[in-house]
Amino acid sequence: MRNSWPIEELTVSYSQLVLCHNRIKEPYLEWKEVDLKRGYISQNGILSIETLSNTTCEVSVRVINEYKTIKESVRSFSLPFEVLEDGIMISSVGQKGLFFDIPKGSYSVHFDALPLEPSNAEELYRVRYIFQFKRV
């Protein structure tokens, strides 16, 4: 079983990344004030995350046995996520998604955001977003 994938690049648009099942055609959710305050929204196999920067980012995906805190992370959370038999996609609005063949099952997905450059007023700096899937 594969546990990690090469780091991929993705252009962020509308300040959000979307994690969803591969079969979902329109994986976009309507954000409410409470979602904006917490930085994400999760419904029906879709997890939409507010990004730190609105430019090209790095996406790292792993299947793990144990989650270890990443001290450089500036945003971190964990949520339950069910992976269907055909894997997951990570994308942003209007972008071609990245496919990862995560094995079918119930997971806790641990999300971390690590800036790779200093932040700036234009919010155009590189960030690595890490998605770690731990079986539950």
GROMACS .gro file of C-alpha atoms in nm:
model
  136
    1MET     CA    1   0.000   0.000   0.000
    2ARG     CA    2   0.127   0.345  -0.093
    3ASN     CA    3   0.176   0.581   0.207
    4SER     CA    4   0.298   0.900   0.043
    5TRP     CA    5   0.287   1.082  -0.287
    6PRO     CA    6   0.527   1.335  -0.442
    7ILE     CA    7   0.460   1.697  -0.345
    8GLU     CA    8   0.243   1.857  -0.614
    9GLU     CA    9   0.184   2.221  -0.709
   10LEU     CA   10  -0.160   2.377  -0.735
   11THR     CA   11  -0.271   2.732  -0.807
   12VAL     CA   12  -0.504   2.862  -0.538
   13SER     CA   13  -0.805   3.068  -0.642
   14TYR     CA   14  -1.076   3.226  -0.429
   15SER     CA   15  -0.854   3.162  -0.123
   16GLN     CA   16  -0.960   2.800  -0.084
   17LEU     CA   17  -0.852   2.441  -0.132
   18VAL     CA   18  -1.110   2.167  -0.170
   19LEU     CA   19  -1.065   1.803  -0.063
   20CYS     CA   20  -1.339   1.574  -0.195
   21HIS     CA   21  -1.426   1.234  -0.335
   22ASN     CA   22  -1.312   1.183  -0.691
   23ARG     CA   23  -1.670   1.144  -0.820
   24ILE     CA   24  -1.800   1.482  -0.700
   25LYS     CA   25  -1.845   1.709  -1.003
   26GLU     CA   26  -1.912   2.045  -0.829
   27PRO     CA   27  -1.729   2.032  -0.495
   28TYR     CA   28  -1.807   2.386  -0.384
   29LEU     CA   29  -1.987   2.485  -0.067
   30GLU     CA   30  -2.152   2.807   0.045
   31TRP     CA   31  -1.952   2.956   0.332
   32LYS     CA   32  -2.126   3.106   0.635
   33GLU     CA   33  -1.977   3.343   0.893
   34VAL     CA   34  -1.909   3.056   1.137
   35ASP     CA   35  -1.716   2.869   0.863
   36LEU     CA   36  -1.503   3.176   0.786
   37LYS     CA   37  -1.415   3.217   1.155
   38ARG     CA   38  -1.302   2.855   1.184
   39GLY     CA   39  -1.125   2.851   0.845
   40TYR     CA   40  -1.303   2.555   0.686
   41ILE     CA   41  -1.639   2.402   0.597
   42SER     CA   42  -1.713   2.030   0.573
   43GLN     CA   43  -2.028   1.868   0.428
   44ASN     CA   44  -2.122   1.555   0.232
   45GLY     CA   45  -1.771   1.433   0.150
   46ILE     CA   46  -1.636   1.781   0.075
   47LEU     CA   47  -1.386   1.972   0.288
   48SER     CA   48  -1.318   2.331   0.179
   49ILE     CA   49  -1.029   2.507   0.353
   50GLU     CA   50  -0.946   2.878   0.360
   51THR     CA   51  -0.588   2.921   0.239
   52LEU     CA   52  -0.323   3.154   0.376
   53SER     CA   53  -0.218   3.278   0.034
   54ASN     CA   54  -0.381   3.315  -0.307
   55THR     CA   55  -0.101   3.188  -0.533
   56THR     CA   56   0.069   2.864  -0.631
   57CYS     CA   57   0.107   2.633  -0.334
   58GLU     CA   58   0.251   2.291  -0.257
   59VAL     CA   59   0.024   2.000  -0.164
   60SER     CA   60   0.159   1.706   0.036
   61VAL     CA   61  -0.051   1.393   0.098
   62ARG     CA   62   0.035   1.098   0.323
   63VAL     CA   63  -0.132   0.801   0.490
   64ILE     CA   64   0.004   0.777   0.846
   65ASN     CA   65  -0.011   0.547   1.147
   66GLU     CA   66   0.030   0.823   1.402
   67TYR     CA   67  -0.010   1.199   1.378
   68LYS     CA   68   0.282   1.405   1.507
   69THR     CA   69   0.240   1.778   1.562
   70ILE     CA   70   0.426   1.988   1.307
   71LYS     CA   71   0.569   2.278   1.508
   72GLU     CA   72   0.614   2.503   1.201
   73SER     CA   73   0.243   2.477   1.117
   74VAL     CA   74   0.049   2.803   1.147
   75ARG     CA   75  -0.291   2.637   1.096
   76SER     CA   76  -0.381   2.285   1.202
   77PHE     CA   77  -0.698   2.083   1.252
   78SER     CA   78  -0.832   1.728   1.223
   79LEU     CA   79  -1.167   1.609   1.089
   80PRO     CA   80  -1.325   1.272   1.007
   81PHE     CA   81  -1.324   1.186   0.636
   82GLU     CA   82  -1.457   0.882   0.453
   83VAL     CA   83  -1.258   0.782   0.142
   84LEU     CA   84  -1.462   0.604  -0.123
   85GLU     CA   85  -1.318   0.333  -0.344
   86ASP     CA   86  -1.194   0.573  -0.610
   87GLY     CA   87  -0.966   0.799  -0.402
   88ILE     CA   88  -0.972   1.174  -0.344
   89MET     CA   89  -0.915   1.502  -0.529
   90ILE     CA   90  -0.759   1.821  -0.398
   91SER     CA   91  -0.834   2.128  -0.607
   92SER     CA   92  -0.917   2.497  -0.606
   93VAL     CA   93  -1.196   2.680  -0.789
   94GLY     CA   94  -1.141   2.666  -1.165
   95GLN     CA   95  -0.826   2.451  -1.138
   96LYS     CA   96  -0.758   2.098  -1.254
   97GLY     CA   97  -0.761   1.882  -0.941
   98LEU     CA   98  -0.485   1.660  -0.809
   99PHE     CA   99  -0.584   1.292  -0.773
  100PHE     CA  100  -0.453   1.076  -0.487
  101ASP     CA  101  -0.542   0.706  -0.469
  102ILE     CA  102  -0.592   0.694  -0.092
  103PRO     CA  103  -0.724   0.347  -0.001
  104LYS     CA  104  -1.095   0.319   0.075
  105GLY     CA  105  -1.182   0.359   0.444
  106SER     CA  106  -1.259   0.581   0.741
  107TYR     CA  107  -0.991   0.833   0.831
  108SER     CA  108  -0.912   1.131   1.043
  109VAL     CA  109  -0.758   1.383   0.804
  110HIS     CA  110  -0.499   1.606   0.973
  111PHE     CA  111  -0.443   1.936   0.795
  112ASP     CA  112  -0.140   2.162   0.842
  113ALA     CA  113  -0.033   2.484   0.669
  114LEU     CA  114   0.339   2.571   0.657
  115PRO     CA  115   0.448   2.902   0.501
  116LEU     CA  116   0.754   2.853   0.279
  117GLU     CA  117   0.814   3.228   0.241
  118PRO     CA  118   0.748   3.532   0.462
  119SER     CA  119   0.391   3.663   0.440
  120ASN     CA  120   0.327   3.992   0.262
  121ALA     CA  121   0.048   4.247   0.223
  122GLU     CA  122  -0.063   4.103  -0.113
  123GLU     CA  123  -0.100   3.755   0.039
  124LEU     CA  124   0.104   3.610  -0.247
  125TYR     CA  125   0.356   3.380  -0.082
  126ARG     CA  126   0.420   3.007  -0.112
  127VAL     CA  127   0.266   2.772   0.142
  128ARG     CA  128   0.281   2.395   0.178
  129TYR     CA  129  -0.051   2.236   0.272
  130ILE     CA  130  -0.016   1.892   0.428
  131PHE     CA  131  -0.303   1.639   0.434
  132GLN     CA  132  -0.230   1.336   0.655
  133PHE     CA  133  -0.484   1.052   0.655
  134LYS     CA  134  -0.491   0.832   0.966
  135ARG     CA  135  -0.720   0.527   0.967
  136VAL     CA  136  -0.978   0.518   1.244
   0.00000   0.00000   0.00000
